[in-house]
Amino acid sequence: MAIVIDASIAASWCFEDEQATASDRVLNDLPRVGGAIPALFWHEIRNVLIVNERRARIDPSDSARFLMRLRNLRLHHDDDHDEESVMGLARSHTLSAYDAAYLECALRRGDILATLDRSLATAAIAEGVSVIH
């Protein structure tokens, strides 16, 4: 069973003031169990980095190093998705379509979901998905 990683977990690896026990645990477990990400993951991470560059928390070289670090984790890119499931999960749990995509990925694959997002964690638990949060 792999770990589906959402952007909140990955972003916490970039910013020391946002690190959490859950994100450290995920980073330590990845080499052993493997990780998976839906296609939208990279867009969300790039957006987090751009926003934080604009806020002068990081510079472009920090962003480049962080993206390289993420790529070196060898996360499985899960390009499959069930559109009806994503939409249904978003509706039934009042999630964004982005968050519902992470939940759908974990549900479909039978994986654990790692997130720092409370709403997403609550929805995952309600759906019977194991959560690291």
PDB file of C-alpha atoms in Angstrom:
ATOM      1  CA  MET A   1       0.000   0.000   0.000  1.00  0.00           C
ATOM      2  CA  ALA A   2       1.527   3.298  -1.150  1.00  0.00           C
ATOM      3  CA  ILE A   3       0.883   6.810   0.135  1.00  0.00           C
ATOM      4  CA  VAL A   4      -1.008   9.317  -2.014  1.00  0.00           C
ATOM      5  CA  ILE A   5       0.619  12.649  -1.212  1.00  0.00           C
ATOM      6  CA  ASP A   6      -1.263  15.901  -1.543  1.00  0.00           C
ATOM      7  CA  ALA A   7       0.329  19.292  -2.130  1.00  0.00           C
ATOM      8  CA  SER A   8      -0.045  20.380   1.513  1.00  0.00           C
ATOM      9  CA  ILE A   9       2.242  17.563   2.657  1.00  0.00           C
ATOM     10  CA  ALA A  10       4.822  18.204  -0.061  1.00  0.00           C
ATOM     11  CA  ALA A  11       4.775  21.987   0.448  1.00  0.00           C
ATOM     12  CA  SER A  12       5.545  21.530   4.129  1.00  0.00           C
ATOM     13  CA  TRP A  13       8.838  19.897   3.113  1.00  0.00           C
ATOM     14  CA  CYS A  14       9.849  23.173   1.454  1.00  0.00           C
ATOM     15  CA  PHE A  15       9.049  25.554   4.306  1.00  0.00           C
ATOM     16  CA  GLU A  16      10.577  24.918   7.718  1.00  0.00           C
ATOM     17  CA  ASP A  17       7.882  26.900   9.521  1.00  0.00           C
ATOM     18  CA  GLU A  18       5.209  24.651   8.009  1.00  0.00           C
ATOM     19  CA  GLN A  19       6.755  21.287   8.784  1.00  0.00           C
ATOM     20  CA  ALA A  20       4.577  18.842  10.661  1.00  0.00           C
ATOM     21  CA  THR A  21       5.084  15.464  12.247  1.00  0.00           C
ATOM     22  CA  ALA A  22       2.813  13.914   9.605  1.00  0.00           C
ATOM     23  CA  SER A  23       4.866  15.275   6.717  1.00  0.00           C
ATOM     24  CA  ASP A  24       8.113  14.078   8.306  1.00  0.00           C
ATOM     25  CA  ARG A  25       6.603  10.617   8.769  1.00  0.00           C
ATOM     26  CA  VAL A  26       5.541  10.494   5.120  1.00  0.00           C
ATOM     27  CA  LEU A  27       8.980  11.555   3.905  1.00  0.00           C
ATOM     28  CA  ASN A  28      10.593   8.849   6.035  1.00  0.00           C
ATOM     29  CA  ASP A  29       8.118   6.151   4.879  1.00  0.00           C
ATOM     30  CA  LEU A  30       8.298   6.908   1.130  1.00  0.00           C
ATOM     31  CA  PRO A  31      11.411   4.854   0.324  1.00  0.00           C
ATOM     32  CA  ARG A  32       9.801   1.813   1.956  1.00  0.00           C
ATOM     33  CA  VAL A  33       6.170   2.032   0.778  1.00  0.00           C
ATOM     34  CA  GLY A  34       6.281   4.310  -2.262  1.00  0.00           C
ATOM     35  CA  GLY A  35       4.233   7.363  -3.091  1.00  0.00           C
ATOM     36  CA  ALA A  36       1.643   8.295  -5.663  1.00  0.00           C
ATOM     37  CA  ILE A  37       0.363  11.617  -6.944  1.00  0.00           C
ATOM     38  CA  PRO A  38      -2.459  12.579  -9.292  1.00  0.00           C
ATOM     39  CA  ALA A  39      -1.584  14.638 -12.366  1.00  0.00           C
ATOM     40  CA  LEU A  40      -2.642  17.940 -10.802  1.00  0.00           C
ATOM     41  CA  PHE A  41      -0.009  17.630  -8.059  1.00  0.00           C
ATOM     42  CA  TRP A  42       2.766  19.334 -10.044  1.00  0.00           C
ATOM     43  CA  HIS A  43       0.557  22.305 -10.944  1.00  0.00           C
ATOM     44  CA  GLU A  44      -0.411  22.783  -7.311  1.00  0.00           C
ATOM     45  CA  ILE A  45       3.203  22.587  -6.142  1.00  0.00           C
ATOM     46  CA  ARG A  46       4.372  25.021  -8.818  1.00  0.00           C
ATOM     47  CA  ASN A  47       1.642  27.428  -7.749  1.00  0.00           C
ATOM     48  CA  VAL A  48       2.689  27.186  -4.083  1.00  0.00           C
ATOM     49  CA  LEU A  49       6.270  27.965  -5.080  1.00  0.00           C
ATOM     50  CA  ILE A  50       5.338  30.907  -7.329  1.00  0.00           C
ATOM     51  CA  VAL A  51       3.111  32.429  -4.640  1.00  0.00           C
ATOM     52  CA  ASN A  52       5.906  32.123  -2.093  1.00  0.00           C
ATOM     53  CA  GLU A  53       8.451  33.614  -4.489  1.00  0.00           C
ATOM     54  CA  ARG A  54       6.138  36.619  -4.847  1.00  0.00           C
ATOM     55  CA  ARG A  55       5.961  36.896  -1.067  1.00  0.00           C
ATOM     56  CA  ALA A  56       9.790  36.789  -0.966  1.00  0.00           C
ATOM     57  CA  ARG A  57       9.790  33.669   1.240  1.00  0.00           C
ATOM     58  CA  ILE A  58      11.893  31.842  -1.355  1.00  0.00           C
ATOM     59  CA  ASP A  59      13.682  32.711  -4.568  1.00  0.00           C
ATOM     60  CA  PRO A  60      13.602  30.958  -7.960  1.00  0.00           C
ATOM     61  CA  SER A  61      16.696  28.907  -7.145  1.00  0.00           C
ATOM     62  CA  ASP A  62      14.968  27.582  -4.000  1.00  0.00           C
ATOM     63  CA  SER A  63      11.985  26.597  -6.136  1.00  0.00           C
ATOM     64  CA  ALA A  64      14.202  24.808  -8.643  1.00  0.00           C
ATOM     65  CA  ARG A  65      16.025  22.885  -5.897  1.00  0.00           C
ATOM     66  CA  PHE A  66      12.763  21.879  -4.254  1.00  0.00           C
ATOM     67  CA  LEU A  67      11.243  20.670  -7.530  1.00  0.00           C
ATOM     68  CA  MET A  68      14.372  18.591  -8.164  1.00  0.00           C
ATOM     69  CA  ARG A  69      14.117  17.117  -4.667  1.00  0.00           C
ATOM     70  CA  LEU A  70      10.506  16.135  -5.343  1.00  0.00           C
ATOM     71  CA  ARG A  71      11.388  14.588  -8.698  1.00  0.00           C
ATOM     72  CA  ASN A  72      14.093  12.521  -7.010  1.00  0.00           C
ATOM     73  CA  LEU A  73      11.475  10.935  -4.742  1.00  0.00           C
ATOM     74  CA  ARG A  74      10.313   8.896  -7.740  1.00  0.00           C
ATOM     75  CA  LEU A  75       6.636   9.313  -7.020  1.00  0.00           C
ATOM     76  CA  HIS A  76       4.252   7.289  -9.172  1.00  0.00           C
ATOM     77  CA  HIS A  77       2.317   9.650 -11.440  1.00  0.00           C
ATOM     78  CA  ASP A  78      -1.240   8.369 -11.452  1.00  0.00           C
ATOM     79  CA  ASP A  79      -2.828   9.753 -14.600  1.00  0.00           C
ATOM     80  CA  ASP A  80      -5.968   7.639 -14.291  1.00  0.00           C
ATOM     81  CA  HIS A  81      -9.033   9.098 -12.683  1.00  0.00           C
ATOM     82  CA  ASP A  82     -12.740   8.541 -12.574  1.00  0.00           C
ATOM     83  CA  GLU A  83     -14.331  11.889 -13.386  1.00  0.00           C
ATOM     84  CA  GLU A  84     -17.720  10.909 -11.957  1.00  0.00           C
ATOM     85  CA  SER A  85     -16.089   9.829  -8.699  1.00  0.00           C
ATOM     86  CA  VAL A  86     -14.096  13.057  -8.433  1.00  0.00           C
ATOM     87  CA  MET A  87     -17.226  15.136  -8.978  1.00  0.00           C
ATOM     88  CA  GLY A  88     -19.289  12.986  -6.611  1.00  0.00           C
ATOM     89  CA  LEU A  89     -16.694  13.180  -3.840  1.00  0.00           C
ATOM     90  CA  ALA A  90     -16.404  16.943  -4.269  1.00  0.00           C
ATOM     91  CA  ARG A  91     -20.171  17.316  -4.014  1.00  0.00           C
ATOM     92  CA  SER A  92     -20.789  14.935  -1.138  1.00  0.00           C
ATOM     93  CA  HIS A  93     -17.937  16.236   1.033  1.00  0.00           C
ATOM     94  CA  THR A  94     -17.940  19.899  -0.067  1.00  0.00           C
ATOM     95  CA  LEU A  95     -14.377  19.572  -1.357  1.00  0.00           C
ATOM     96  CA  SER A  96     -12.674  21.395  -4.192  1.00  0.00           C
ATOM     97  CA  ALA A  97     -12.271  19.277  -7.301  1.00  0.00           C
ATOM     98  CA  TYR A  98      -8.523  19.395  -6.595  1.00  0.00           C
ATOM     99  CA  ASP A  99      -8.900  17.841  -3.151  1.00  0.00           C
ATOM    100  CA  ALA A 100     -11.453  15.343  -4.436  1.00  0.00           C
ATOM    101  CA  ALA A 101      -8.881  14.205  -7.028  1.00  0.00           C
ATOM    102  CA  TYR A 102      -6.442  13.221  -4.258  1.00  0.00           C
ATOM    103  CA  LEU A 103      -9.214  11.380  -2.419  1.00  0.00           C
ATOM    104  CA  GLU A 104     -10.365   9.614  -5.585  1.00  0.00           C
ATOM    105  CA  CYS A 105      -6.789   8.532  -6.286  1.00  0.00           C
ATOM    106  CA  ALA A 106      -6.377   7.028  -2.803  1.00  0.00           C
ATOM    107  CA  LEU A 107      -9.790   5.332  -2.945  1.00  0.00           C
ATOM    108  CA  ARG A 108      -9.272   3.842  -6.395  1.00  0.00           C
ATOM    109  CA  ARG A 109      -5.763   2.610  -5.639  1.00  0.00           C
ATOM    110  CA  GLY A 110      -6.535   1.396  -2.111  1.00  0.00           C
ATOM    111  CA  ASP A 111      -3.744   3.600  -0.767  1.00  0.00           C
ATOM    112  CA  ILE A 112      -3.239   5.735   2.311  1.00  0.00           C
ATOM    113  CA  LEU A 113      -3.825   9.489   1.885  1.00  0.00           C
ATOM    114  CA  ALA A 114      -1.364  11.980   3.379  1.00  0.00           C
ATOM    115  CA  THR A 115      -2.701  15.513   3.817  1.00  0.00           C
ATOM    116  CA  LEU A 116      -2.532  18.457   6.195  1.00  0.00           C
ATOM    117  CA  ASP A 117      -5.951  19.633   4.979  1.00  0.00           C
ATOM    118  CA  ARG A 118      -8.556  18.949   7.681  1.00  0.00           C
ATOM    119  CA  SER A 119     -11.532  18.893   5.330  1.00  0.00           C
ATOM    120  CA  LEU A 120      -9.820  16.431   3.021  1.00  0.00           C
ATOM    121  CA  ALA A 121      -8.724  14.240   5.941  1.00  0.00           C
ATOM    122  CA  THR A 122     -12.272  14.218   7.329  1.00  0.00           C
ATOM    123  CA  ALA A 123     -13.721  13.283   3.931  1.00  0.00           C
ATOM    124  CA  ALA A 124     -11.146  10.519   3.474  1.00  0.00           C
ATOM    125  CA  ILE A 125     -11.916   9.020   6.866  1.00  0.00           C
ATOM    126  CA  ALA A 126     -15.641   9.143   6.052  1.00  0.00           C
ATOM    127  CA  GLU A 127     -14.875   7.213   2.846  1.00  0.00           C
ATOM    128  CA  GLY A 128     -12.892   4.580   4.742  1.00  0.00           C
ATOM    129  CA  VAL A 129      -9.471   5.723   3.524  1.00  0.00           C
ATOM    130  CA  SER A 130      -6.570   5.538   5.983  1.00  0.00           C
ATOM    131  CA  VAL A 131      -5.106   8.998   6.525  1.00  0.00           C
ATOM    132  CA  ILE A 132      -1.807  10.417   7.693  1.00  0.00           C
ATOM    133  CA  HIS A 133      -2.536  13.950   8.888  1.00  0.00           C
TER     134      HIS A 133
END
